[in-house]
PDB file of C-alpha atoms in Angstrom:
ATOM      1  CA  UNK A   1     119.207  89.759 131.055  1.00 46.00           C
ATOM      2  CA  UNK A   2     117.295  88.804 127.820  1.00 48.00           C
ATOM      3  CA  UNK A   3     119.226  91.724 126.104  1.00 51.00           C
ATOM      4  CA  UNK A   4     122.128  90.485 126.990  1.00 58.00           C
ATOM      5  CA  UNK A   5     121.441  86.588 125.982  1.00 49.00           C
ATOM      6  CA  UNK A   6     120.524  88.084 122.534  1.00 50.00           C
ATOM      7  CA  UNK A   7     123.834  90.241 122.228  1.00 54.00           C
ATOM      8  CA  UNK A   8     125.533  86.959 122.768  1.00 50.00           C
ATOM      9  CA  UNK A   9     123.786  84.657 120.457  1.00 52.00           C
ATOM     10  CA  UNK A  10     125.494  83.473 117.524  1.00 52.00           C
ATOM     11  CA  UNK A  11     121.945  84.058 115.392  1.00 54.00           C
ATOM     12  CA  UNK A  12     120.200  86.357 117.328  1.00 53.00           C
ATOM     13  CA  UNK A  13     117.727  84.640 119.055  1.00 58.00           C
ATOM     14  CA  UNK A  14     116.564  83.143 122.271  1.00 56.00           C
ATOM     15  CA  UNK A  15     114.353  80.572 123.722  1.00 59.00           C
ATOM     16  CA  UNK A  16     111.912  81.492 126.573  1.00 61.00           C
ATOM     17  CA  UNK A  17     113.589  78.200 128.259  1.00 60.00           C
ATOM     18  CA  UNK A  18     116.823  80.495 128.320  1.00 54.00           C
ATOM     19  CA  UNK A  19     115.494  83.322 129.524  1.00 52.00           C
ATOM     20  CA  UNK A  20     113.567  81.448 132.428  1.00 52.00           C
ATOM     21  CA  UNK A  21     116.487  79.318 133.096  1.00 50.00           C
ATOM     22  CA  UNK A  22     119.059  82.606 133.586  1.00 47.00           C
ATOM     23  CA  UNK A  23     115.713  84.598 135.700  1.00 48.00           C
ATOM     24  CA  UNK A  24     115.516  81.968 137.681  1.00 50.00           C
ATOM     25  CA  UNK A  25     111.654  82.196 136.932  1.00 52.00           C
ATOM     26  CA  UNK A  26     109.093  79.861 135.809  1.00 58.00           C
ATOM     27  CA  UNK A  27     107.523  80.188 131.820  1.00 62.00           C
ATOM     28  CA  UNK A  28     104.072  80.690 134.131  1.00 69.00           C
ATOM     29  CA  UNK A  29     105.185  84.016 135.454  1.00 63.00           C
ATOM     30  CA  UNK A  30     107.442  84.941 132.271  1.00 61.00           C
ATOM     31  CA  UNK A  31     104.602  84.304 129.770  1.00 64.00           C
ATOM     32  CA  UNK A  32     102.043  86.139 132.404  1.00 66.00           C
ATOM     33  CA  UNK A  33     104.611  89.375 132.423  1.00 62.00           C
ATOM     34  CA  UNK A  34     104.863  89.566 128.645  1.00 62.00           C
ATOM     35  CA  UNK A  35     101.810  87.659 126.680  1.00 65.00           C
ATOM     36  CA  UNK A  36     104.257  85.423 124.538  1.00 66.00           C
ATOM     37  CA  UNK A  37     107.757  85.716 123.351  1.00 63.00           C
ATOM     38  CA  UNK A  38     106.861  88.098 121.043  1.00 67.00           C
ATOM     39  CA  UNK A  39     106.321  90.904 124.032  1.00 70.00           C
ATOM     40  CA  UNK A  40     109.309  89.779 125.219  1.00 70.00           C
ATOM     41  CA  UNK A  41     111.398  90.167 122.331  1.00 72.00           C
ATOM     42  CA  UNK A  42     109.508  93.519 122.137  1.00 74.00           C
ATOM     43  CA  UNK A  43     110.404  94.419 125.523  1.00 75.00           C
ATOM     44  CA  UNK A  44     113.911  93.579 125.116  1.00 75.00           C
ATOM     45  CA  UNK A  45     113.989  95.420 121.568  1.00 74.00           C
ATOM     46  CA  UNK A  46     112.726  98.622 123.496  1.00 78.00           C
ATOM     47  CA  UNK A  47     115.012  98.553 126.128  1.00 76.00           C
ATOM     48  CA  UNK A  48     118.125  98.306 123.824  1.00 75.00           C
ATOM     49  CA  UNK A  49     117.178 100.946 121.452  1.00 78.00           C
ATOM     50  CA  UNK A  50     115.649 103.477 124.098  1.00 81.00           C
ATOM     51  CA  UNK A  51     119.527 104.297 125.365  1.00 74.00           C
ATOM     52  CA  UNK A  52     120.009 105.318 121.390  1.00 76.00           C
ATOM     53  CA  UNK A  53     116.736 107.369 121.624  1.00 84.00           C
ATOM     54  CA  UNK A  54     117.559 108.845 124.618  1.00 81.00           C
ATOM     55  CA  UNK A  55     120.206 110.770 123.112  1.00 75.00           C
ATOM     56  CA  UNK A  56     117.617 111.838 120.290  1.00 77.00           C
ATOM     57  CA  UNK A  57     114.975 112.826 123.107  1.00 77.00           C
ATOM     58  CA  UNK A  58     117.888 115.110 124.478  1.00 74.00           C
ATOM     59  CA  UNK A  59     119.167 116.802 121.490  1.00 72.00           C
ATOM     60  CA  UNK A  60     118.821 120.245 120.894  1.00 72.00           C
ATOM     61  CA  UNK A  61     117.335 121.302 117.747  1.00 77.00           C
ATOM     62  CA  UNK A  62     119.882 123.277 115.558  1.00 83.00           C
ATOM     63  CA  UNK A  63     119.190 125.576 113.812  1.00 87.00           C
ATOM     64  CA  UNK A  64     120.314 123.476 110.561  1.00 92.00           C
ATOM     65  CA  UNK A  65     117.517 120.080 110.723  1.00 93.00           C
ATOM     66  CA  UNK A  66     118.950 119.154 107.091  1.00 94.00           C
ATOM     67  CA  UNK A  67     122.515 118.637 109.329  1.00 93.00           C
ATOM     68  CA  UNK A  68     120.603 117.155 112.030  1.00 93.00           C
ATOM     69  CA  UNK A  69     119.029 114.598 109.789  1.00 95.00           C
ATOM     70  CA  UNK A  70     122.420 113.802 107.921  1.00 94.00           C
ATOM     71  CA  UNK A  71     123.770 113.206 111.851  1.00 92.00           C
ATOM     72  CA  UNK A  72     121.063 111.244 112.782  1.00 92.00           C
ATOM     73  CA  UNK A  73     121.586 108.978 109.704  1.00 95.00           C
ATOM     74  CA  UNK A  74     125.200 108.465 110.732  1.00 95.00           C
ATOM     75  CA  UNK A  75     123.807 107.557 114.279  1.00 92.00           C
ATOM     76  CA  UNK A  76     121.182 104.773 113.299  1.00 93.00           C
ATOM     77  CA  UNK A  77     123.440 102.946 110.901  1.00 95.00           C
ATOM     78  CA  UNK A  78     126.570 103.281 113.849  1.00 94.00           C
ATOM     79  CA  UNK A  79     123.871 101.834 116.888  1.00 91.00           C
ATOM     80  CA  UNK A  80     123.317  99.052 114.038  1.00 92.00           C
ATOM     81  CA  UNK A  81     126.901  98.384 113.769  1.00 94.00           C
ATOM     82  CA  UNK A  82     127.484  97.851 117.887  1.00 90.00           C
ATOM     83  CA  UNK A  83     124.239  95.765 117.972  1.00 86.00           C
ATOM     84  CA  UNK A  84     123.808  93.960 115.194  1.00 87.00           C
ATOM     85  CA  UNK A  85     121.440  91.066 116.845  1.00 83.00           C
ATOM     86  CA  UNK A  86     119.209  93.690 118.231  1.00 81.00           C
ATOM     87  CA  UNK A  87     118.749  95.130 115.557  1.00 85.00           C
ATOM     88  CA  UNK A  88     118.097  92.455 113.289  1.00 84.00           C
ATOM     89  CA  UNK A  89     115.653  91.688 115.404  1.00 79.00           C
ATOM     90  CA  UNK A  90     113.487  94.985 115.364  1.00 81.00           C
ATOM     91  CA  UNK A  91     113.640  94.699 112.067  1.00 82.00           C
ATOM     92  CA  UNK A  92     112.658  90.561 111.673  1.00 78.00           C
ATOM     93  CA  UNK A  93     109.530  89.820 110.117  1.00 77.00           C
ATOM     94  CA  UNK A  94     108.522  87.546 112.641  1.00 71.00           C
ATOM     95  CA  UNK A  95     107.925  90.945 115.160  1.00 71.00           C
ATOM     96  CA  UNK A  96     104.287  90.984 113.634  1.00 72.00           C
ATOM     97  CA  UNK A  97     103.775  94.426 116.105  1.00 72.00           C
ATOM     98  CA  UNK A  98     106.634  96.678 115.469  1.00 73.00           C
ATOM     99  CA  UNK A  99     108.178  97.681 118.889  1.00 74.00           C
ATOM    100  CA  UNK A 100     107.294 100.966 120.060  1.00 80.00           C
ATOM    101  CA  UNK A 101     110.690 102.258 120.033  1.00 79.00           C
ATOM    102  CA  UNK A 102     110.586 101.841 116.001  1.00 82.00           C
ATOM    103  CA  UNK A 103     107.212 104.091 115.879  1.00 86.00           C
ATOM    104  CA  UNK A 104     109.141 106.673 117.737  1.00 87.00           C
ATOM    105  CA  UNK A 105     112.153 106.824 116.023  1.00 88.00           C
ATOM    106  CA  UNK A 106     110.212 107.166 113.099  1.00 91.00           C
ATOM    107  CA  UNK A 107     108.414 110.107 114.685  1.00 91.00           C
ATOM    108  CA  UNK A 108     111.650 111.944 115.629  1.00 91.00           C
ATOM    109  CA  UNK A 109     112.289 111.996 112.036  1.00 94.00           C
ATOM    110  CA  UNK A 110     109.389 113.033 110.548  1.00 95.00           C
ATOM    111  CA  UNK A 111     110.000 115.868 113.293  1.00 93.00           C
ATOM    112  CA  UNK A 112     113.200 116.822 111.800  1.00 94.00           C
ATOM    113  CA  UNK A 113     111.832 116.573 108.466  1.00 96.00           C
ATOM    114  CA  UNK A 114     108.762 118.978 109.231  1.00 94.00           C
ATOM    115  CA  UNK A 115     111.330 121.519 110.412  1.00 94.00           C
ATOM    116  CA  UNK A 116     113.113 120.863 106.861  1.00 94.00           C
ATOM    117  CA  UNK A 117     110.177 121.656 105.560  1.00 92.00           C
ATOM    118  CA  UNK A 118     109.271 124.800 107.035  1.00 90.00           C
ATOM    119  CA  UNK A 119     112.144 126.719 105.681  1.00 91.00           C
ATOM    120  CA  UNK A 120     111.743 125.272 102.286  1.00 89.00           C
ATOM    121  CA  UNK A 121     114.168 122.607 102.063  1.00 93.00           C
ATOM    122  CA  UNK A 122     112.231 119.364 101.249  1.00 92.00           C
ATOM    123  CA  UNK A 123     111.264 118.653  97.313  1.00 90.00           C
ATOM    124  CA  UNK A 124     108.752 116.666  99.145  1.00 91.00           C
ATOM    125  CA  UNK A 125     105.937 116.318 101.878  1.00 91.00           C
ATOM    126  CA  UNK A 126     107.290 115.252 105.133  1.00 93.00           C
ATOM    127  CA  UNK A 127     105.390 112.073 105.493  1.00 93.00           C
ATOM    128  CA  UNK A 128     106.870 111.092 102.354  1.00 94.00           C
ATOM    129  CA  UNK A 129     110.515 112.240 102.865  1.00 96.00           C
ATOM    130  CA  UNK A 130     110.450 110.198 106.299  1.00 96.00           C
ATOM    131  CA  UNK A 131     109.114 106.822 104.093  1.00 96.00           C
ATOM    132  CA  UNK A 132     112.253 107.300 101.966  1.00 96.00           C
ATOM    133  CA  UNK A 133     114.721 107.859 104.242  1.00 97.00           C
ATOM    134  CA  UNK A 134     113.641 105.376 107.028  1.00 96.00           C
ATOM    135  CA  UNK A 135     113.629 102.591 104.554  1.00 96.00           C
ATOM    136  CA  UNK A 136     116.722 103.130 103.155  1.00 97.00           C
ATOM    137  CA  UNK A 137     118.949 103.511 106.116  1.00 97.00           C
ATOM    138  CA  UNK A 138     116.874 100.221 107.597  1.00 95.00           C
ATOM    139  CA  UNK A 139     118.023  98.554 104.211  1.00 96.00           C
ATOM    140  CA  UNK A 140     121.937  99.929 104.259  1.00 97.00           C
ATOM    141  CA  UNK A 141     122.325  98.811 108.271  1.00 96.00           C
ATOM    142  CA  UNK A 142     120.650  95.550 108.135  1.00 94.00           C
ATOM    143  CA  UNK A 143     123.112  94.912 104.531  1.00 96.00           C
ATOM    144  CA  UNK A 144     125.994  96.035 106.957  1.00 96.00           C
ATOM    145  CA  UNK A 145     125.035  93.584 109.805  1.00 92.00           C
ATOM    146  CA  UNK A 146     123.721  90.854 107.898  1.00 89.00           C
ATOM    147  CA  UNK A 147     126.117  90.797 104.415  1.00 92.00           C
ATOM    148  CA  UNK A 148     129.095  92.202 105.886  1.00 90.00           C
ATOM    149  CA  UNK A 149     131.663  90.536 103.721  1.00 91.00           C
ATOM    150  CA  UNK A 150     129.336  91.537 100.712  1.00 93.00           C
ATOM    151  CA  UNK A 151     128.734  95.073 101.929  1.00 91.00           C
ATOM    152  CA  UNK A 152     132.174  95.679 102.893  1.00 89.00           C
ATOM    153  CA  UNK A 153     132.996  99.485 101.688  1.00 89.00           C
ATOM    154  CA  UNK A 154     133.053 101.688 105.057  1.00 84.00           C
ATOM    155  CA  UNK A 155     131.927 104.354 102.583  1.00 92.00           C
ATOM    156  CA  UNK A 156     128.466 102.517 101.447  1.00 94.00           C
ATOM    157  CA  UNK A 157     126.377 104.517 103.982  1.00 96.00           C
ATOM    158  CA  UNK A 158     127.693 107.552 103.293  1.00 95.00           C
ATOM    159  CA  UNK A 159     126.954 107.376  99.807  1.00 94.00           C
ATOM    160  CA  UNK A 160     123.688 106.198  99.747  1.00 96.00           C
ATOM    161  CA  UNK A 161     122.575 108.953 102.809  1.00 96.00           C
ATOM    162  CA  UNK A 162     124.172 111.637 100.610  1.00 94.00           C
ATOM    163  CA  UNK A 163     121.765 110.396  97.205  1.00 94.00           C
ATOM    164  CA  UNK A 164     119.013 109.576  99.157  1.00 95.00           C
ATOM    165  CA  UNK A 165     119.221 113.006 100.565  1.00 95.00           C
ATOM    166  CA  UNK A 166     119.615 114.818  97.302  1.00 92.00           C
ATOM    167  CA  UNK A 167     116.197 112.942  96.184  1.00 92.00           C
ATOM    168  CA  UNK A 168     114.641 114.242  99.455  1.00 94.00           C
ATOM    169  CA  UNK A 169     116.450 118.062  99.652  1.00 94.00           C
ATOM    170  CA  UNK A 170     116.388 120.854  98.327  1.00 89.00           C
ATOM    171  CA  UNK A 171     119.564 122.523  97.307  1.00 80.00           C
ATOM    172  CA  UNK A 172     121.256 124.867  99.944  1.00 66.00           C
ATOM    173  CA  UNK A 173     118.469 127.695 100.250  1.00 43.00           C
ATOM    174  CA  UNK A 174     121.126 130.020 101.793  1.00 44.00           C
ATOM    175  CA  UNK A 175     122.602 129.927  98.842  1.00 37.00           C
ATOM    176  CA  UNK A 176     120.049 129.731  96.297  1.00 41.00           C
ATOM    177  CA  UNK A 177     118.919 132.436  93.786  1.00 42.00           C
ATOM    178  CA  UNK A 178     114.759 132.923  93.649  1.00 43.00           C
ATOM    179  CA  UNK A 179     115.565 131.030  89.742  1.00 44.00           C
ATOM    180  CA  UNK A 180     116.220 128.054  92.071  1.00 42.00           C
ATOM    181  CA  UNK A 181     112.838 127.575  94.229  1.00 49.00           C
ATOM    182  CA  UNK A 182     110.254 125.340  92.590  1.00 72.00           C
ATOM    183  CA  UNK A 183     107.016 124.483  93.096  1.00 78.00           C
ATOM    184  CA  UNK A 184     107.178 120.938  94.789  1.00 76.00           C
ATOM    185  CA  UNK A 185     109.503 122.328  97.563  1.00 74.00           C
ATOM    186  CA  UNK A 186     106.857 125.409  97.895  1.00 78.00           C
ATOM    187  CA  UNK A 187     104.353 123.599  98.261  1.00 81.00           C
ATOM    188  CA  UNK A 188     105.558 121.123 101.090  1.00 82.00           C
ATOM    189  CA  UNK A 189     107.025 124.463 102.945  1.00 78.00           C
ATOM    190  CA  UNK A 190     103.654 125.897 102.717  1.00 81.00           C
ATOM    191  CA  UNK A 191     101.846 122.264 103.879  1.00 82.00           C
ATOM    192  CA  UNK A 192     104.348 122.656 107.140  1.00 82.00           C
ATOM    193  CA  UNK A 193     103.497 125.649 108.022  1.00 80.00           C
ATOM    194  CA  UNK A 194      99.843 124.842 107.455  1.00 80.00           C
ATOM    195  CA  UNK A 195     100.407 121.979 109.925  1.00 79.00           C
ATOM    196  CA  UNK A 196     101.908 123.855 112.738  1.00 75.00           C
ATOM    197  CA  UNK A 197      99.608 127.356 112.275  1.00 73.00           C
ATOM    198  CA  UNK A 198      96.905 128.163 114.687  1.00 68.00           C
ATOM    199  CA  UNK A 199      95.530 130.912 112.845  1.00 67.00           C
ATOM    200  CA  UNK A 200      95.275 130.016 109.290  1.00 68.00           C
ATOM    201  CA  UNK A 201      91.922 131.454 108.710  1.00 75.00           C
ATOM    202  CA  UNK A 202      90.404 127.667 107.312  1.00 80.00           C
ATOM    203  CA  UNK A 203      88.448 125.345 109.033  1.00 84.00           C
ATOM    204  CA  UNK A 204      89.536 121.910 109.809  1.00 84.00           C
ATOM    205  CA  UNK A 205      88.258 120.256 106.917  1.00 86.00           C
ATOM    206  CA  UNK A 206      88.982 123.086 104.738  1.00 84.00           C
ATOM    207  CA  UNK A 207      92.970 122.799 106.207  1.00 82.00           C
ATOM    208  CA  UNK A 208      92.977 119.022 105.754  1.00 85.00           C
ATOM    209  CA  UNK A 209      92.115 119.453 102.495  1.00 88.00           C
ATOM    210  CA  UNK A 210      94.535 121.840 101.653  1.00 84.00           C
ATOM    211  CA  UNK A 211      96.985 120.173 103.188  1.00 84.00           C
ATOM    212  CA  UNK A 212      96.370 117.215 101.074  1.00 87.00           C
ATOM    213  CA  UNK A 213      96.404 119.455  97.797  1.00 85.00           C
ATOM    214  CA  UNK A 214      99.972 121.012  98.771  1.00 84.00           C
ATOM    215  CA  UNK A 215     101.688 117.362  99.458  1.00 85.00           C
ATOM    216  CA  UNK A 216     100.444 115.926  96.381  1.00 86.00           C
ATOM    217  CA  UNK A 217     101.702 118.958  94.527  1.00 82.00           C
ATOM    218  CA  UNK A 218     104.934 118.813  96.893  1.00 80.00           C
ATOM    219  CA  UNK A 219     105.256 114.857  96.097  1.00 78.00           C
ATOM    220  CA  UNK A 220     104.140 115.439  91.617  1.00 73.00           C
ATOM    221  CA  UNK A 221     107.754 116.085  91.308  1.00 61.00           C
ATOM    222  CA  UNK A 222     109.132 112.636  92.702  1.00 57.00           C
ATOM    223  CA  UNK A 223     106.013 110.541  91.288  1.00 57.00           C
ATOM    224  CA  UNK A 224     107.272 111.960  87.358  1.00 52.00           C
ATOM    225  CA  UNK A 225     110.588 112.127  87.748  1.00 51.00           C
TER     226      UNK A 225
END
């Protein structure tokens, strides 16, 4: 119900009087559900977005998480485009806790990244990578939705996925000589597979730390470039 008054408001936003009014509840038993009407916009935020997540939670994982990652791009900026109030409003400043459906969309891609990683396809650490990307498709589908006469090229997204991605990716390592492996992308391969071993032979402080020496080598490359 308060999804839907949101999909149809001309700015995105809704009064608790609304929402009580079309419950058919008092603001006692609303505000006693949901804290204030920032839990509810949470709550409403979480329900709209967990349909797109759902069909992230589902996914197989290819074989290919670089083509995974370019898909899952394309998917983000297109649930954007069919919701644009929703998702102006996970992304609003005024949501002071960020709903939880943002913290695991964000995990799902530094998932897919961590794969990336692990057959030497990043230039840089994961954690990193995920910063990069998240921010700039946020930025490109809240343009879209907010500035759409300004951002009016259909191929906008496209373009800046495809040069965010070269930043982030290595070239094609299926075709790549041994001339084209470097040490950045090494290193964050190695720091993945550090991650997910069991039997490295280190202790957990002597991991962690090498862990932290491979992503800042992994992340030299984009700090000096």
């Amino acid at each position: 119900m308060a999804a839907r008054l949101v999909a149809e408001s001309p700015d995105g936003d809704i009064s608790t009087r609304a929402v009580c009014e079309a419950a058919q509840v008092g603001a006692p038993a609303l505000y006693r559900h949901f804290g204030d009407k920032e839990g509810l916009l949470s709550a409403v935020v979480d329900h709209g977005f967990d349909a797109y997540l759902a069909t992230k939670r589902d996914r197989g994982d290819t074989t290919d998480p670089v083509e995974d990652l370019r898909n899952g791009w394309d998917s983000h900026v297109e649930f954007a485009l069919r919701n644009p109030n929703l998702y102006r409003l996970m992304n609003s400043p005024a949501m002071r806790t960020p709903p939880a459906s943002a913290a695991e969309s964000h995990r799902i891609l530094t998932r897919d990244l961590e794969r990336a990683a692990e057959q030497g396809r990043l230039r840089i650490a994961p954690g990193l990578a995920a910063q990069m990307i998240m921010s700039a498709t946020t930025g490109v589908a809240l343009m879209l939705v907010s500035r759409p006469g300004t951002f009016s090229d259909a191929g906008t997204s496209t373009r800046v996925r495809d040069a965010v991605h070269a930043a982030v990716f290595t070239p094609d390592v299926r075709v790549a000589t041994p001339a084209d492996t470097d040490v950045p992308s090494t290193a964050a391969r190695l720091s993945a597979l550090l991650r997910r071993s069991q039997g490295s032979g280190l202790s957990t402080a002597e991991s962690a730390l090498m862990t932290e020496w491979l992503d800042r080598v992994s992340n030299s490359a984009h700090e000096h470039g």
